[in-house]
Amino acid sequence: MGTTGGLGTARAEVVRLPHGDGLWAVRAEGGVTDADHPALRAAVRPAVGCTAVVIDLALVPYVSPAGVRALAACARTLAADRRALLLAAPNERLRRALSAGDFPPTGDLPAGGGRPVVVHSVAEAAADRLAKAAGAAAGAVERAAGAAGAAADCAMPAAQPAAASTGPTATTGPTATAAPSAFAIRPAEQAAPPGELLRLRKEIRHLRAKARTHPLVSRAQGILEERYRLPDDRAAFSLLEASSQRFNVRLRTLATALVTTPGPRSYDSVWFPARERRTPPRLAFAPGLRTASANTAEVLSAVLRRSMEIVGTDMGNVQLVDPVTGDLRIEKHRGLDEDFVEFFDRVGEDGTACAQASQHVARVTVTDVATDPVFDEPAREAILAAGSRGCHSTPLVKQPSDRPEGVVSTHHERPVRALSAAEARALDEMAAQSAQWLEWYRHTVVLDALEDLHFAGSTWR
């Protein structure tokens, strides 16, 4: 998601454009004085599929002459890889300095490169790339049409009388019927199933969710039975349930920890003898939350609420990484229907923006869900059916080199623009704080529950 170095920092993200290309947006902070600024290092390592790079200088107080030369070198490096560089600078004085900077003329750069385009914001950079892509596509269409016309002129047959267009094949006139859209709204009489059907759907969802969790809990029960010589699985479940309730840890979370954590050295030894207790981290975005006694549901609710406030929407969801499978699993959601929640209950490595955000450890903005190839078709249809046309997926990660704890995604009724510098920073700060708390919770509260479980199992009679 970002890098740090000296007094400067940088956070990178992917802004996906409607035609499918990606814009690698690097959010810089701190003065740019040379090529060692983290933003310049991040800029020359764009994610796969990004055809242009924009460095957001909205939070940069100054760019020195040496910094301008470093930006020029960055432009050359990207141009050699056939990628364009754009500079987003809302400050007029900085914009003038960059526009008059010591950048090489277009002819000095390899094919596909040129002088960096200076724009006001990342959103304007995205619009610039979209306009260029549209112009290139229009030019290609014109060239193809011209070639087809020339070929037709060379081999034109004798003129034939035009036949009257009659019957069901006519495509013009007041009786013409448009082809149905792939995402057409269902007729009103099909939109609301009867109450009994709704009840059955809810029951089926509940059974499916239970079936997904049951193998994990059964595996944990088996470990307890064998380790502590328990008489049956009911005794094992009673131990799990008691420790879960005592420490306010979800049963699934405790079962996952039991399955993935190496067991104690012996039947009667302390499970984690060298463990140091940590102070719970502060969550600035949720000042009323007592972090020492809060559970994951409370913290993730605060994460989702704050994320939706930052970007101004009432739809979103939070997912955590499953330590057993590596999949993303929905933990909290708001404004999304049950069909959406069931479809995206577990997300693998491909086919969604949240999966890409987790894989790249960088936020992914999808400006238009309807046209973006990042989604496979079933996922696209499920998102559109829920009323979402754009989304921002932000990984919950403490440091850029860490593995994400999860992903928070906000959904929007209309196609979205790239985030502003202030919005991006607010989301990233919240994500880092929540990731730090989740790590603390896993290494403190969950391990306390495991210790309690171990004691209860070793003294069970």
mmCIF file of C-alpha atoms in Angstrom, residues 20-21 40 66 72 93 126-127 200 236 300 317 325 343 349 356 410 416 428 433:
data_model
loop_
_atom_site.group_PDB
_atom_site.id
_atom_site.type_symbol
_atom_site.label_atom_id
_atom_site.label_comp_id
_atom_site.label_asym_id
_atom_site.label_seq_id
_atom_site.Cartn_x
_atom_site.Cartn_y
_atom_site.Cartn_z
ATOM 1 C CA GLY A 20 -10.083 -1.754 -18.366
ATOM 2 C CA ASP A 21 -6.701 -0.010 -18.060
ATOM 3 C CA LEU A 40 9.452 8.005 -6.846
ATOM 4 C CA ALA A 66 16.771 18.320 -7.647
ATOM 5 C CA ALA A 72 12.133 13.855 -15.026
ATOM 6 C CA ARG A 93 2.374 27.756 -7.415
ATOM 7 C CA ALA A 126 -7.978 9.487 -14.593
ATOM 8 C CA ALA A 127 -10.218 11.624 -16.816
ATOM 9 C CA LEU A 200 -37.090 -20.564 2.629
ATOM 10 C CA ALA A 236 -14.923 -30.741 23.469
ATOM 11 C CA LEU A 300 -15.151 -3.787 12.304
ATOM 12 C CA ASN A 317 -18.671 -4.399 3.675
ATOM 13 C CA THR A 325 -7.824 -20.971 3.538
ATOM 14 C CA PHE A 343 -22.426 -14.632 -3.132
ATOM 15 C CA GLU A 349 -7.755 -14.753 -5.365
ATOM 16 C CA GLN A 356 -6.991 -7.663 -6.111
ATOM 17 C CA THR A 410 -17.392 0.964 -0.039
ATOM 18 C CA VAL A 416 -17.047 6.851 -9.013
ATOM 19 C CA ASP A 428 -5.234 4.594 4.896
ATOM 20 C CA GLN A 433 -4.959 1.539 12.966
#
